[in-house]
Short mmCIF file of C-alpha atoms (C1' of nucleotides) in Angstrom, two decimals:
data_model
loop_
_atom_site.label_atom_id
_atom_site.label_comp_id
_atom_site.label_asym_id
_atom_site.label_seq_id
_atom_site.Cartn_x
_atom_site.Cartn_y
_atom_site.Cartn_z
CA MET V 1 -37.67 18.23 37.99
CA ALA V 2 -34.90 21.16 39.63
CA PHE V 3 -31.30 19.85 39.23
CA VAL V 4 -29.73 19.92 42.29
CA ASP V 5 -25.67 19.70 42.86
CA THR V 6 -24.89 17.42 44.77
CA VAL V 7 -21.69 17.74 44.92
CA SER V 8 -20.67 21.18 45.40
CA GLY V 9 -23.87 23.30 46.03
CA PRO V 10 -24.95 24.57 48.98
CA GLU V 11 -27.88 22.05 48.96
CA ALA V 12 -25.35 19.44 49.25
CA LEU V 13 -24.09 20.34 52.53
CA ARG V 14 -27.46 21.16 53.75
CA GLU V 15 -28.35 17.56 52.92
CA THR V 16 -25.73 15.51 54.17
CA LEU V 17 -25.87 17.34 57.62
CA HIS V 18 -30.01 17.29 58.06
CA ASP V 19 -29.43 13.15 56.97
CA ARG V 20 -27.36 12.89 60.13
CA GLY V 21 -29.97 15.31 62.58
CA MET V 22 -27.58 17.72 62.20
CA ARG V 23 -27.82 21.68 61.30
CA MET V 24 -26.95 23.64 58.46
CA THR V 25 -25.70 26.69 59.49
CA PRO V 26 -23.70 30.20 57.46
CA GLN V 27 -20.68 29.13 59.31
CA ARG V 28 -20.25 25.97 58.14
CA GLN V 29 -21.05 26.95 54.17
CA LEU V 30 -18.37 29.79 54.73
CA VAL V 31 -16.01 27.59 55.94
CA LEU V 32 -16.64 24.57 52.86
CA ASP V 33 -16.41 27.67 50.10
CA ALA V 34 -12.92 28.80 52.11
CA VAL V 35 -11.33 25.39 51.61
CA ARG V 36 -12.66 25.05 47.75
CA GLU V 37 -11.65 28.79 47.21
CA LEU V 38 -8.45 28.24 48.82
CA GLY V 39 -7.56 24.82 47.38
CA HIS V 40 -4.86 24.16 50.41
CA ALA V 41 -4.87 26.03 53.53
CA THR V 42 -4.50 25.71 57.37
CA PRO V 43 -7.17 26.71 59.82
CA GLU V 44 -5.61 29.77 60.05
CA GLU V 45 -5.63 30.58 56.54
CA ILE V 46 -9.61 29.71 56.11
CA CYS V 47 -10.16 31.42 59.21
CA ARG V 48 -9.07 35.06 57.62
CA ARG V 49 -10.98 33.85 54.62
CA VAL V 50 -14.09 33.33 56.25
CA ARG V 51 -13.90 36.21 58.23
CA VAL V 52 -13.78 38.68 55.25
CA THR V 53 -17.31 38.08 54.65
CA ALA V 54 -18.29 37.39 58.61
CA PRO V 55 -15.90 39.16 60.67
CA ALA V 56 -17.51 37.45 63.85
CA VAL V 57 -16.74 33.43 63.48
CA ASN V 58 -13.87 32.20 65.85
CA ILE V 59 -11.07 29.73 65.42
CA THR V 60 -12.92 27.86 67.37
CA THR V 61 -15.79 27.16 65.14
CA VAL V 62 -12.94 27.01 62.12
CA TYR V 63 -11.33 23.83 63.85
CA ARG V 64 -14.62 22.21 64.67
CA THR V 65 -16.34 22.64 60.86
CA LEU V 66 -13.10 21.64 59.59
CA ASP V 67 -13.42 18.53 61.65
CA LEU V 68 -17.26 18.01 60.90
CA LEU V 69 -16.46 18.43 57.27
CA ASP V 70 -13.25 16.15 57.62
CA ARG V 71 -15.42 13.13 59.07
CA LEU V 72 -18.38 13.93 56.48
CA GLY V 73 -16.12 13.16 53.80
CA MET V 74 -16.25 16.64 52.20
CA VAL V 75 -12.59 17.64 52.75
CA ARG V 76 -9.37 16.41 53.85
CA HIS V 77 -6.72 17.47 55.46
CA THR V 78 -2.87 16.62 54.96
CA HIS V 79 0.08 16.52 57.27
CA LEU V 80 2.75 18.55 55.42
CA GLY V 81 5.78 17.69 57.82
CA HIS V 82 5.40 20.67 60.17
CA GLY V 83 3.05 22.75 62.12
CA ALA V 84 -0.50 22.80 61.25
CA PRO V 85 -2.25 20.57 58.77
CA ASN V 86 -3.51 21.66 55.26
CA TYR V 87 -6.97 20.97 54.29
CA SER V 88 -8.55 20.56 50.87
CA VAL V 89 -11.28 19.54 49.28
CA HIS V 90 -12.23 15.95 49.28
CA ALA V 91 -12.64 15.72 45.38
CA HIS V 92 -9.48 17.20 44.12
CA GLU V 93 -6.69 14.51 44.96
CA HIS V 94 -3.01 14.74 44.94
CA VAL V 95 0.25 14.08 46.32
CA HIS V 96 2.36 16.51 47.75
CA LEU V 97 6.30 16.77 47.76
CA VAL V 98 7.34 19.17 50.19
CA CYS V 99 11.10 20.25 49.90
CA HIS V 100 12.87 20.55 53.46
CA ARG V 101 15.10 22.46 52.34
CA CYS V 102 13.31 25.98 50.89
CA GLY V 103 9.71 24.47 52.62
CA ARG V 104 8.10 25.04 49.03
CA VAL V 105 5.24 23.05 48.11
CA ASP V 106 4.25 20.88 44.86
CA GLU V 107 1.73 18.51 43.97
CA ILE V 108 1.64 15.55 41.85
CA PRO V 109 -1.28 13.36 40.55
CA CYS V 110 -2.27 10.73 42.72
CA GLU V 111 -1.75 8.20 39.74
CA LEU V 112 2.25 7.91 40.33
CA MET V 113 1.99 6.10 43.54
CA SER V 114 -0.51 3.20 42.39
CA PRO V 115 2.75 1.07 41.69
CA LEU V 116 3.55 1.62 45.18
CA GLY V 117 0.10 1.12 46.30
CA GLY V 118 -0.17 -2.22 44.64
CA THR V 119 2.83 -3.40 46.08
CA LEU V 120 1.82 -2.28 49.29
CA GLU V 121 -1.14 -3.96 49.27
CA ALA V 122 0.49 -7.13 47.96
CA GLU V 123 2.39 -7.50 50.20
CA TYR V 124 1.81 -5.81 53.33
CA GLY V 125 -2.22 -5.74 53.07
CA PHE V 126 -2.10 -2.21 53.59
CA GLU V 127 -4.28 0.45 51.51
CA LEU V 128 -2.56 2.96 50.89
CA ASP V 129 -4.20 6.88 51.30
CA ALA V 130 -1.84 8.88 49.08
CA SER V 131 -3.09 11.95 49.54
CA HIS V 132 -3.11 12.52 53.49
CA LEU V 133 0.50 12.47 53.77
CA ALA V 134 3.15 14.32 52.45
CA LEU V 135 6.68 13.22 50.38
CA SER V 136 9.80 14.60 51.66
CA GLY V 137 12.94 15.18 50.10
CA THR V 138 15.01 18.07 48.04
CA CYS V 139 13.37 19.82 45.35
CA ARG V 140 14.86 20.60 41.50
CA GLU V 141 15.99 24.14 42.64
CA CYS V 142 17.89 23.22 45.89
CA LEU V 143 19.59 20.27 44.31
CA ALA V 144 20.85 22.45 42.17
CA ALA V 145 21.88 25.61 44.26
CA GLY V 146 22.77 23.83 47.82
CA GLY V 147 24.29 21.08 45.88
CA PRO V 148 23.60 17.30 45.87
CA ALA V 149 22.62 14.63 48.72
CA GLY V 150 25.57 15.91 50.98
CA GLY V 151 24.59 18.89 52.55
CA ARG V 152 22.32 19.12 55.47
CA PRO V 153 18.71 20.56 54.83
CA GLU V 154 19.34 24.41 56.00
CA GLU V 155 16.23 25.16 57.25
CA SER V 156 12.50 25.24 57.62
CA GLU V 157 12.05 21.27 57.69
CA MET L 1 47.18 2.32 67.59
CA ALA L 2 43.60 2.13 69.04
CA PHE L 3 40.61 1.61 66.94
CA VAL L 4 37.95 3.77 67.25
CA ASP L 5 34.29 3.03 66.00
CA THR L 6 33.60 6.24 64.51
CA VAL L 7 30.06 5.01 64.12
CA SER L 8 28.28 4.47 66.85
CA GLY L 9 31.43 4.31 70.13
CA PRO L 10 31.07 7.49 72.38
CA GLU L 11 34.15 8.91 70.87
CA ALA L 12 32.10 9.20 67.54
CA LEU L 13 29.71 11.67 69.09
CA ARG L 14 32.81 13.53 70.73
CA GLU L 15 34.95 13.98 67.53
CA THR L 16 31.77 15.35 65.65
CA LEU L 17 31.12 17.72 68.02
CA HIS L 18 34.82 19.07 68.62
CA ASP L 19 35.13 18.72 64.64
CA ARG L 20 32.77 21.91 65.13
CA GLY L 21 33.95 23.62 67.77
CA MET L 22 31.11 22.38 70.08
CA ARG L 23 31.36 20.31 73.75
CA MET L 24 30.57 16.99 74.47
CA THR L 25 28.67 16.43 77.57
CA PRO L 26 26.66 13.90 79.45
CA GLN L 27 23.52 14.87 78.36
CA ARG L 28 24.25 14.27 74.68
CA GLN L 29 25.16 10.90 75.35
CA LEU L 30 22.43 10.22 76.95
CA VAL L 31 20.27 11.84 74.84
CA LEU L 32 22.14 9.38 71.43
CA ASP L 33 21.85 6.74 73.93
CA ALA L 34 18.19 7.08 74.51
CA VAL L 35 17.46 7.28 70.56
CA ARG L 36 19.58 3.91 70.06
CA GLU L 37 18.06 2.16 72.81
CA LEU L 38 14.31 3.20 71.85
CA GLY L 39 14.57 3.19 68.27
CA HIS L 40 11.56 5.14 67.63
CA ALA L 41 10.66 7.53 69.97
CA THR L 42 9.20 10.71 70.97
CA PRO L 43 11.12 13.98 72.99
CA GLU L 44 8.73 13.38 75.66
CA GLU L 45 9.70 9.31 75.28
CA ILE L 46 13.51 10.22 74.76
CA CYS L 47 13.50 12.66 77.93
CA ARG L 48 11.65 9.83 80.28
CA ARG L 49 14.45 7.55 78.83
CA VAL L 50 17.34 9.60 79.71
CA ARG L 51 15.69 10.39 83.55
CA VAL L 52 15.80 6.90 84.35
CA THR L 53 20.01 7.63 84.12
CA ALA L 54 19.94 11.25 85.11
CA PRO L 55 16.98 12.59 86.53
CA ALA L 56 17.82 16.41 86.46
CA VAL L 57 17.95 16.20 82.43
CA ASN L 58 15.25 18.83 81.39
CA ILE L 59 13.10 18.72 78.30
CA THR L 60 14.64 21.35 76.93
CA THR L 61 17.94 19.91 76.37
CA VAL L 62 16.19 17.10 74.82
CA TYR L 63 14.66 19.11 72.17
CA ARG L 64 17.85 21.17 71.96
CA THR L 65 20.07 18.04 72.18
CA LEU L 66 17.80 16.05 68.97
CA ASP L 67 17.93 19.11 66.63
CA LEU L 68 21.70 19.45 67.26
CA LEU L 69 21.68 15.73 66.29
CA ASP L 70 19.23 16.00 63.68
CA ARG L 71 21.91 18.61 61.98
CA LEU L 72 24.76 16.76 63.26
CA GLY L 73 23.01 14.00 60.84
CA MET L 74 23.06 11.32 63.67
CA VAL L 75 19.84 10.91 64.10
CA ARG L 76 16.45 11.67 62.13
CA HIS L 77 13.27 12.60 62.57
CA THR L 78 10.02 11.69 61.14
CA HIS L 79 6.55 13.07 61.15
CA LEU L 80 3.92 10.24 61.56
CA GLY L 81 1.12 12.78 60.92
CA HIS L 82 -0.21 14.04 64.29
CA GLY L 83 1.67 15.32 67.69
CA ALA L 84 5.16 14.93 68.15
CA PRO L 85 8.06 13.86 65.64
CA ASN L 86 9.43 10.31 66.25
CA TYR L 87 13.36 10.62 66.23
CA SER L 88 15.31 7.31 65.04
CA VAL L 89 18.87 7.04 64.57
CA HIS L 90 20.28 7.50 61.54
CA ALA L 91 21.59 4.71 60.34
CA HIS L 92 18.43 2.70 60.78
CA GLU L 93 16.29 3.58 57.48
CA HIS L 94 12.77 2.56 56.84
CA VAL L 95 9.30 4.10 55.67
CA HIS L 96 6.62 3.98 58.01
CA LEU L 97 3.31 3.01 57.44
CA VAL L 98 0.57 4.56 59.27
CA CYS L 99 -2.97 3.34 59.62
CA HIS L 100 -5.30 6.16 60.30
CA ARG L 101 -7.85 3.70 61.82
CA CYS L 102 -5.80 2.61 64.59
CA GLY L 103 -2.71 4.39 64.74
CA ARG L 104 -0.51 1.38 64.45
CA VAL L 105 3.10 2.51 62.94
CA ASP L 106 4.48 -0.48 61.09
CA GLU L 107 8.06 -0.32 59.11
CA ILE L 108 8.85 -0.99 55.56
CA PRO L 109 12.03 -1.16 53.70
CA CYS L 110 13.29 2.17 52.38
CA GLU L 111 13.69 0.10 49.26
CA LEU L 112 10.22 -0.23 48.23
CA MET L 113 10.53 3.15 47.34
CA SER L 114 12.91 3.17 44.58
CA PRO L 115 10.85 2.83 41.57
CA LEU L 116 8.69 5.87 42.66
CA GLY L 117 11.79 7.78 44.17
CA GLY L 118 13.25 7.50 40.35
CA THR L 119 9.89 8.49 38.86
CA LEU L 120 10.09 11.76 40.86
CA GLU L 121 13.79 12.13 40.30
CA ALA L 122 12.89 11.87 36.53
CA GLU L 123 9.85 13.69 36.30
CA TYR L 124 10.09 16.31 38.48
CA GLY L 125 14.06 16.72 39.57
CA PHE L 126 12.88 16.09 43.16
CA GLU L 127 14.86 13.75 45.47
CA LEU L 128 12.92 11.72 47.65
CA ASP L 129 14.00 11.16 51.96
CA ALA L 130 11.55 8.47 51.74
CA SER L 131 12.17 8.03 55.54
CA HIS L 132 11.55 11.39 56.88
CA LEU L 133 7.83 11.24 56.27
CA ALA L 134 5.07 8.70 56.57
CA LEU L 135 2.58 6.77 54.59
CA SER L 136 -0.75 6.69 55.66
CA GLY L 137 -3.64 4.34 54.96
CA THR L 138 -5.67 1.46 56.56
CA CYS L 139 -3.54 -1.51 57.70
CA ARG L 140 -4.97 -5.09 57.25
CA GLU L 141 -6.46 -5.75 60.30
CA CYS L 142 -8.59 -2.82 59.96
CA LEU L 143 -9.82 -3.40 56.64
CA ALA L 144 -10.60 -6.64 57.38
CA ALA L 145 -12.35 -5.53 60.48
CA GLY L 146 -14.44 -2.44 59.62
CA GLY L 147 -14.65 -3.13 56.31
CA PRO L 148 -12.59 -1.65 53.20
CA ALA L 149 -12.45 1.57 51.88
CA GLY L 150 -16.15 2.96 52.30
CA GLY L 151 -15.98 3.69 56.04
CA ARG L 152 -14.74 6.81 57.17
CA PRO L 153 -11.78 6.67 59.79
CA GLU L 154 -12.45 6.14 63.47
CA GLU L 155 -10.82 7.92 65.26
CA SER L 156 -6.71 8.23 65.83
CA GLU L 157 -5.69 10.40 63.09
"C1'" DT H 1 -39.70 25.03 71.97
"C1'" DT H 2 -35.90 22.74 71.90
"C1'" DC H 3 -31.65 21.47 71.20
"C1'" DA H 4 -27.64 21.62 68.15
"C1'" DC H 5 -24.41 25.50 67.18
"C1'" DT H 6 -21.47 29.17 68.26
"C1'" DG H 7 -18.33 32.53 70.89
"C1'" DC H 8 -15.85 33.22 74.26
"C1'" DA H 9 -12.39 32.44 77.16
"C1'" DA H 10 -9.84 29.30 79.57
"C1'" DA H 11 -7.08 25.05 79.61
"C1'" DG H 12 -3.86 22.24 77.28
"C1'" DT H 13 -0.08 20.28 74.19
"C1'" DC H 14 4.05 20.30 71.91
"C1'" DT H 15 7.90 23.55 71.74
"C1'" DT H 16 11.06 27.50 71.69
"C1'" DT H 17 13.61 31.75 74.06
"C1'" DG H 18 15.50 34.30 77.88
"C1'" DC H 19 19.04 34.39 81.23
"C1'" DA H 20 21.60 33.22 85.00
"C1'" DC H 21 24.32 29.66 86.25
"C1'" DA H 22 27.43 25.31 85.56
"C1'" DT H 23 30.89 23.37 83.19
"C1'" DA H 24 34.29 21.52 79.32
"C1'" DT H 25 37.94 22.80 77.13
"C1'" DA E 1 39.42 31.17 82.05
"C1'" DT E 2 36.16 31.17 78.34
"C1'" DA E 3 32.62 31.29 76.32
"C1'" DT E 4 29.52 26.71 75.19
"C1'" DG E 5 25.81 24.15 77.23
"C1'" DT E 6 22.47 23.74 81.19
"C1'" DG E 7 18.05 24.03 83.90
"C1'" DC E 8 14.41 27.06 84.96
"C1'" DA E 9 10.72 29.34 84.01
"C1'" DA E 10 8.09 32.36 80.90
"C1'" DA E 11 6.04 32.64 76.57
"C1'" DG E 12 4.70 30.45 72.00
"C1'" DA E 13 1.98 28.36 68.07
"C1'" DC E 14 -1.77 25.29 67.79
"C1'" DT E 15 -5.65 23.20 69.23
"C1'" DT E 16 -9.30 21.51 72.55
"C1'" DT E 17 -12.86 22.42 76.34
"C1'" DG E 18 -16.78 23.94 79.12
"C1'" DC E 19 -20.24 26.43 79.17
"C1'" DA E 20 -23.64 30.14 78.33
"C1'" DG E 21 -26.36 32.34 75.54
"C1'" DT E 22 -27.78 31.63 70.05
"C1'" DG E 23 -30.68 30.36 66.36
"C1'" DA E 24 -31.99 26.24 62.84
"C1'" DA E 25 -35.82 23.10 62.21
#
DNA sequence: TTCACTGCAAAGTCTTTGCACATAT
DNA sequence: ATATGTGCAAAGACTTTGCAGTGAA
């Protein structure tokens, strides 16, 4: 019997879609591939990536497809604080650290959030979804350069 | 000698502005008052509040003034994950918990973030600004109602 | 063959910019 | 008197919607 990669192969998407009476299309596969290849990206960036292969794909389709894949649980989006959201594959879990002085974005493992998650659950009954939103603050370099806490954020967000 | 409330009186704003060669205007005071009265609000809501007193004030002025007050450190804004940012007075520090199933926003004391803040600082040299971004997840009610982790977010964000 | 999906264009939010006039100092 | 601040209108970034035609099943 043939092995079917139900996690990342093209068949996974097709099956998931068919299970819900939806159709597999080249656009959908391309968008999912683009998210995987880019790691993190905005709809705009994903669209550009898709267009390398299929120049006719419309940004509208990218938005609709990202929304669909998000609802299917195959990708997820994170709000980094300003502007467009940032999409990544669902499997790749991490927390974002956004420096609001230089705009730099770092990733840290989700596990660091576990203690906080436990507290929130115990005290507020709130189940934390660590990877959906970013944490903001000031990064090492900006602390070193622009001086500590005192200075207001320069720019970016 | 007269007592001057340098924290919240009208003179505080005037002084801060004059120190930087900027001018005190009724609009600026009204926007700051609106943020104080509303606690949390979007630029749109702040504008509506200001217009109760001064109907001619333009939304553009509200945006410009909020940006100014933010740079002056008198208000701060938080990204709740979707749409417009949320402004509040700088003094009132807290973390937001946003339920991505029902959209509800709760506040928790900043201190809960201290352990995480310490870890981030020690391991990554990152100085956390807990109140600038929200934490998302699922609230107690939604967990009870819609069942736990399993179900995809319904709606809202 | 049928109906979900796509592309296109238009509209909808939220926010910023340019400019002439108003006004705080 | 001066140049900062304001209102207005237009534009800009990001996203959604309506609709007719396309193509997956």
